[in-house]
Coordinates of C-alpha atoms in Angstrom, one line a residue:
M101 CA 4.0 0.3 1.4
S102 CA 1.3 -2.2 1.8
A103 CA -0.4 -5.3 0.6
L104 CA -2.4 -3.3 -1.8
R105 CA -2.2 -4.0 -5.5
K106 CA -1.1 -1.3 -7.9
G107 CA -4.6 -0.6 -9.0
E108 CA -5.9 -0.4 -5.4
L109 CA -3.1 2.1 -4.6
I110 CA -4.0 4.2 -7.6
A111 CA -7.7 4.1 -6.7
L112 CA -7.0 4.9 -3.0
I113 CA -8.8 8.0 -1.7
W114 CA -8.5 9.7 1.7
A115 CA -11.9 8.4 2.8
D116 CA -10.3 4.9 2.7
C117 CA -7.7 5.8 5.2
Q118 CA -8.0 5.6 9.0
L119 CA -4.6 7.1 10.0
D120 CA -5.1 8.0 13.6
G121 CA -6.1 5.8 16.6
S122 CA -4.5 2.7 18.0
L123 CA -4.9 0.6 14.8
P124 CA -4.3 2.7 11.7
H125 CA -5.5 1.0 8.5
I126 CA -6.7 1.3 5.0
K127 CA -10.0 0.0 3.7
A128 CA -9.7 -1.3 0.2
R129 CA -13.1 -0.8 -1.3
A130 CA -14.9 -3.8 -2.8
S131 CA -15.1 -1.9 -6.1
T132 CA -11.2 -1.8 -6.3
T133 CA -10.4 -5.4 -5.3
P134 CA -10.2 -8.4 -7.7
N135 CA -12.6 -10.5 -5.5
R136 CA -15.0 -7.6 -5.1
K137 CA -14.7 -7.8 -1.3
E138 CA -13.7 -5.0 1.0
A139 CA -10.4 -5.6 2.8
T140 CA -8.8 -4.0 5.8
I141 CA -5.1 -3.5 5.6
P142 CA -3.2 -2.5 8.8
L143 CA -0.6 0.2 8.6
H144 CA 2.6 0.7 10.7
P145 CA 1.9 3.7 12.9
G146 CA 5.0 5.4 11.5
L147 CA 3.7 5.0 7.9
A148 CA 0.3 6.3 9.0
R149 CA 1.9 9.4 10.5
Q150 CA 3.8 10.0 7.2
L151 CA 0.7 9.6 5.1
L152 CA -1.2 12.0 7.4
A153 CA 1.6 14.5 7.3
S154 CA 1.5 14.3 3.4
K155 CA -2.2 14.9 3.2
P156 CA -2.9 18.3 1.7
A157 CA -4.8 20.7 3.9
N158 CA -7.5 21.1 1.3
A159 CA -7.8 17.4 0.5
T160 CA -11.4 16.2 0.2
P161 CA -12.5 12.7 1.3
D162 CA -12.7 11.6 -2.4
A163 CA -9.3 13.0 -3.4
S164 CA -6.6 10.6 -4.5
V165 CA -4.0 9.7 -1.9
F166 CA -1.4 9.2 -4.7
P167 CA -2.5 11.5 -7.6
R168 CA 0.8 11.1 -9.5
M169 CA 1.2 7.3 -9.2
K170 CA 0.4 6.0 -12.6
D171 CA 3.4 3.8 -13.2
I172 CA 4.6 2.7 -9.8
S173 CA 6.5 -0.3 -11.3
H174 CA 8.7 2.0 -13.4
A175 CA 9.3 4.4 -10.6
L176 CA 10.4 1.5 -8.3
L177 CA 12.9 0.3 -10.9
V178 CA 14.3 3.8 -11.3
D179 CA 14.6 4.1 -7.5
L180 CA 16.4 0.7 -7.3
D181 CA 18.8 1.7 -9.9
K182 CA 19.6 5.0 -8.2
A183 CA 20.1 3.2 -4.9
G184 CA 22.3 0.6 -6.5
I185 CA 20.1 -2.2 -5.5
A186 CA 20.0 -5.2 -7.9
R187 CA 16.6 -6.1 -9.4
I188 CA 17.6 -9.8 -9.5
D189 CA 19.8 -11.3 -6.8
A190 CA 22.4 -14.1 -7.1
L191 CA 19.6 -16.7 -6.5
G192 CA 17.5 -15.3 -9.3
R193 CA 14.9 -13.7 -7.0
K194 CA 13.3 -10.6 -8.4
L195 CA 12.7 -7.4 -6.5
D196 CA 9.7 -5.7 -8.0
F197 CA 6.4 -4.2 -6.8
H198 CA 4.8 -7.6 -6.3
A199 CA 7.7 -8.8 -4.2
L200 CA 7.3 -5.8 -1.9
R201 CA 3.6 -6.4 -1.7
Y202 CA 4.1 -10.1 -0.8
T203 CA 6.7 -9.3 1.8
Y204 CA 4.4 -6.7 3.5
A205 CA 1.4 -9.1 3.4
T206 CA 3.5 -11.9 5.0
S207 CA 4.8 -9.6 7.8
V208 CA 1.3 -8.4 8.8
A209 CA -0.5 -11.7 8.4
P210 CA -0.9 -12.2 12.2
L211 CA -2.3 -8.8 12.6
N212 CA -4.7 -9.4 9.6
A213 CA -6.0 -12.5 11.3
W214 CA -6.6 -10.5 14.5
L215 CA -8.5 -7.9 12.7
R216 CA -10.8 -10.4 11.1
N217 CA -11.9 -11.7 14.5

């Protein structure tokens, strides 16, 4: 989904999400990041629309965005198995939560640089 760490995703609340507008993004609160600094993570507009559509009508700003996400790593492995996707490829590269996070962060690096300016 994003460059957020597992703990940051678990701690994500609706108040952290700016899902409409021209630059949808998530604010990782300083209290949830390892370096204790707030971070802005851009979101693909399609993902922002999906998150907004999944938001319960009665969600409060302090409600968890992913209330059932306690063991995302296990869920990812189950989903990979169901989809028939190998966890380790022929070159020994692992597909896990961290790999998805790294790929996302790499793909949005230019946008992150723009947001910081």
